mmCIF file of C-alpha atoms in Angstrom:
data_model
loop_
_atom_site.group_PDB
_atom_site.id
_atom_site.type_symbol
_atom_site.label_atom_id
_atom_site.label_comp_id
_atom_site.label_asym_id
_atom_site.label_seq_id
_atom_site.Cartn_x
_atom_site.Cartn_y
_atom_site.Cartn_z
ATOM 1 C CA MET A 132 -18.645 23.264 11.276
ATOM 2 C CA LYS A 133 -18.247 19.990 9.144
ATOM 3 C CA LEU A 134 -19.226 16.595 10.887
ATOM 4 C CA SER A 135 -17.184 13.768 10.741
ATOM 5 C CA ALA A 136 -17.976 10.638 9.038
ATOM 6 C CA ARG A 137 -18.574 9.126 12.304
ATOM 7 C CA THR A 138 -20.686 11.424 13.665
ATOM 8 C CA ARG A 139 -23.117 11.315 10.666
ATOM 9 C CA TYR A 140 -22.606 7.151 10.926
ATOM 10 C CA ALA A 141 -23.450 7.577 14.667
ATOM 11 C CA ALA A 142 -26.848 9.466 13.859
ATOM 12 C CA ARG A 143 -27.808 6.538 11.442
ATOM 13 C CA LEU A 144 -26.630 3.863 13.909
ATOM 14 C CA LEU A 145 -29.071 5.748 16.641
ATOM 15 C CA LEU A 146 -31.746 5.795 14.493
ATOM 16 C CA ASP A 147 -31.394 2.002 13.435
ATOM 17 C CA LEU A 148 -31.339 0.907 16.788
ATOM 18 C CA ALA A 149 -34.387 3.519 17.663
ATOM 19 C CA GLN A 150 -36.070 1.310 14.555
ATOM 20 C CA HIS A 151 -35.055 -1.967 15.371
ATOM 21 C CA GLY A 152 -33.459 -2.586 18.660
ATOM 22 C CA ASN A 153 -34.946 -2.887 22.174
ATOM 23 C CA SER A 154 -33.996 -5.126 25.358
ATOM 24 C CA GLU A 155 -36.144 -8.278 23.798
ATOM 25 C CA ASN A 156 -34.305 -7.721 20.548
ATOM 26 C CA PRO A 157 -30.882 -6.264 20.084
ATOM 27 C CA VAL A 158 -29.511 -5.128 17.088
ATOM 28 C CA THR A 159 -26.069 -7.121 16.037
ATOM 29 C CA THR A 160 -23.239 -5.403 14.645
ATOM 30 C CA THR A 161 -23.575 -7.716 11.551
ATOM 31 C CA THR A 162 -27.153 -6.521 10.860
ATOM 32 C CA LEU A 163 -26.548 -2.785 11.776
ATOM 33 C CA SER A 164 -23.643 -3.405 9.149
ATOM 34 C CA GLU A 165 -25.815 -5.048 6.485
ATOM 35 C CA VAL A 166 -28.375 -2.425 7.084
ATOM 36 C CA SER A 167 -26.208 0.767 7.369
ATOM 37 C CA GLY A 168 -23.568 -0.282 4.586
ATOM 38 C CA ILE A 169 -20.760 0.523 7.210
ATOM 39 C CA SER A 170 -18.423 -1.958 7.834
ATOM 40 C CA VAL A 171 -18.308 -4.018 11.410
ATOM 41 C CA GLN A 172 -14.818 -2.905 12.544
ATOM 42 C CA PHE A 173 -16.239 0.909 12.154
ATOM 43 C CA ILE A 174 -19.352 0.374 13.671
ATOM 44 C CA GLU A 175 -17.367 -1.027 16.964
ATOM 45 C CA GLN A 176 -15.208 2.228 16.470
ATOM 46 C CA ILE A 177 -18.440 4.508 16.452
ATOM 47 C CA LEU A 178 -20.421 2.501 19.371
ATOM 48 C CA LYS A 179 -17.506 3.076 22.178
ATOM 49 C CA PRO A 180 -18.199 6.990 22.685
ATOM 50 C CA LEU A 181 -21.859 6.254 22.504
ATOM 51 C CA LYS A 182 -21.635 3.530 25.567
ATOM 52 C CA LYS A 183 -19.554 5.567 27.485
ATOM 53 C CA ALA A 184 -22.294 8.693 26.844
ATOM 54 C CA GLY A 185 -24.835 6.214 27.926
ATOM 55 C CA LEU A 186 -26.960 6.169 24.926
ATOM 56 C CA VAL A 187 -26.151 2.471 23.930
ATOM 57 C CA SER A 188 -25.626 -0.628 25.929
ATOM 58 C CA SER A 189 -24.613 -4.093 24.467
ATOM 59 C CA VAL A 190 -25.782 -7.644 25.657
ATOM 60 C CA ARG A 191 -23.420 -10.667 25.055
ATOM 61 C CA GLY A 192 -23.978 -13.788 23.782
ATOM 62 C CA ALA A 193 -25.886 -15.653 21.000
ATOM 63 C CA THR A 194 -29.093 -13.826 21.312
ATOM 64 C CA GLY A 195 -26.947 -10.486 21.672
ATOM 65 C CA GLY A 196 -26.328 -6.868 20.416
ATOM 66 C CA HIS A 197 -26.974 -3.452 20.727
ATOM 67 C CA MET A 198 -29.694 -1.146 22.055
ATOM 68 C CA LEU A 199 -30.536 2.381 23.027
ATOM 69 C CA THR A 200 -30.378 3.140 26.597
ATOM 70 C CA ARG A 201 -32.947 5.958 26.421
ATOM 71 C CA SER A 202 -36.344 6.146 24.581
ATOM 72 C CA PRO A 203 -35.533 8.209 20.797
ATOM 73 C CA GLU A 204 -37.730 11.078 22.537
ATOM 74 C CA GLU A 205 -34.932 11.480 24.600
ATOM 75 C CA ILE A 206 -31.802 11.715 22.458
ATOM 76 C CA SER A 207 -31.263 14.809 20.340
ATOM 77 C CA ILE A 208 -29.351 15.169 17.154
ATOM 78 C CA GLY A 209 -27.084 17.809 19.488
ATOM 79 C CA ASP A 210 -26.611 14.942 22.144
ATOM 80 C CA VAL A 211 -24.838 13.088 19.176
ATOM 81 C CA ILE A 212 -22.589 15.797 17.864
ATOM 82 C CA ARG A 213 -21.640 16.567 21.337
ATOM 83 C CA ILE A 214 -20.539 12.748 21.985
ATOM 84 C CA MET A 215 -18.694 12.488 18.906
ATOM 85 C CA GLU A 216 -17.469 15.912 17.916
ATOM 86 C CA GLY A 217 -16.921 17.103 21.333
ATOM 87 C CA GLY A 218 -19.085 20.309 21.125
ATOM 88 C CA VAL A 219 -21.321 22.330 18.642
ATOM 89 C CA GLU A 220 -19.051 25.396 18.395
ATOM 90 C CA LEU A 221 -18.110 26.432 15.310
ATOM 91 C CA THR A 222 -14.650 28.103 16.366
ATOM 92 C CA HIS A 223 -12.483 26.897 18.921
ATOM 93 C CA CYS A 224 -12.504 30.553 20.545
ATOM 94 C CA CYS A 225 -16.163 29.743 21.446
ATOM 95 C CA GLN A 226 -15.191 27.428 24.047
ATOM 96 C CA ASP A 227 -14.839 29.347 27.188
ATOM 97 C CA ASP A 228 -11.612 27.550 28.611
ATOM 98 C CA ILE A 229 -9.801 27.940 24.969
ATOM 99 C CA ALA A 230 -11.336 31.753 25.072
ATOM 100 C CA LYS A 231 -9.828 32.464 28.197
ATOM 101 C CA GLU A 232 -5.940 31.478 26.921
ATOM 102 C CA CYS A 233 -6.685 33.600 23.724
ATOM 103 C CA PRO A 234 -5.154 37.017 24.041
ATOM 104 C CA ARG A 235 -7.399 38.628 21.441
ATOM 105 C CA THR A 236 -10.736 37.620 23.409
ATOM 106 C CA GLU A 237 -11.209 41.066 24.867
ATOM 107 C CA ARG A 238 -10.739 42.757 21.743
ATOM 108 C CA CYS A 239 -12.194 40.226 19.239
ATOM 109 C CA LEU A 240 -14.822 41.824 17.329
ATOM 110 C CA THR A 241 -16.097 38.664 15.233
ATOM 111 C CA ARG A 242 -16.190 36.289 18.233
ATOM 112 C CA VAL A 243 -19.637 37.485 19.106
ATOM 113 C CA VAL A 244 -20.631 36.476 15.912
ATOM 114 C CA TRP A 245 -19.467 33.190 16.161
ATOM 115 C CA LEU A 246 -20.726 32.645 19.674
ATOM 116 C CA ARG A 247 -24.365 33.459 18.345
ATOM 117 C CA ALA A 248 -24.214 30.995 15.420
ATOM 118 C CA SER A 249 -22.904 28.420 17.355
ATOM 119 C CA ARG A 250 -25.992 28.952 19.973
ATOM 120 C CA ALA A 251 -28.176 29.132 17.496
ATOM 121 C CA LEU A 252 -26.822 26.081 15.812
ATOM 122 C CA GLU A 253 -26.893 24.013 19.000
ATOM 123 C CA LYS A 254 -30.554 24.919 19.642
ATOM 124 C CA GLU A 255 -31.457 23.841 16.550
ATOM 125 C CA LEU A 256 -29.973 20.289 16.780
ATOM 126 C CA ASP A 257 -31.054 20.348 20.137
ATOM 127 C CA SER A 258 -34.769 20.649 19.129
ATOM 128 C CA ILE A 259 -34.640 17.348 16.699
ATOM 129 C CA SER A 260 -34.881 13.928 18.300
ATOM 130 C CA LEU A 261 -34.452 10.668 16.842
ATOM 131 C CA LYS A 262 -38.130 10.283 16.983
ATOM 132 C CA ASP A 263 -38.744 13.229 15.346
ATOM 133 C CA LEU A 264 -36.383 12.039 12.009
ATOM 134 C CA ILE A 265 -38.208 8.626 12.541
ATOM 135 C CA ASP A 266 -41.969 10.403 12.375
ATOM 136 C CA GLY A 267 -40.696 12.549 9.370
ATOM 137 C CA VAL A 268 -41.768 15.786 11.045
ATOM 138 C CA VAL A 269 -38.223 17.495 10.477
ATOM 139 C CA THR A 270 -38.400 19.105 6.889
ATOM 140 C CA LEU A 271 -36.599 21.461 5.555
ATOM 141 C CA SER A 272 -39.312 24.237 5.291
ATOM 142 C CA GLU A 273 -39.288 24.600 9.013
#
């Protein structure tokens, strides 16, 4: 699985909002762009699915901007990937609806490997919250 730039940037933007935004001080798109190095236009594209999924809300007006709708403890990296990529599966055949259409599903000897790896990856990504990243508790040696 190779993550898109949109997904990687979505995680960065959510982390910026977790650190700096709240209902009293929403973060403007311009500020997000300056802090992240991501263009305003791309940020707006990235925020659409995050808003639709209920992770981000926006306030209009002179003091408006964007903020998280849930606490950083409640948002996992797995959530971000599912929203931006549509899932965590390593292959298309790991998705039940597609597997039903595949004529090889019943006799495929490798599908179990892709399923196990996808589930392990999803479990790991779900175990890491935005707060964990902000607090620096996630390390490579875990």
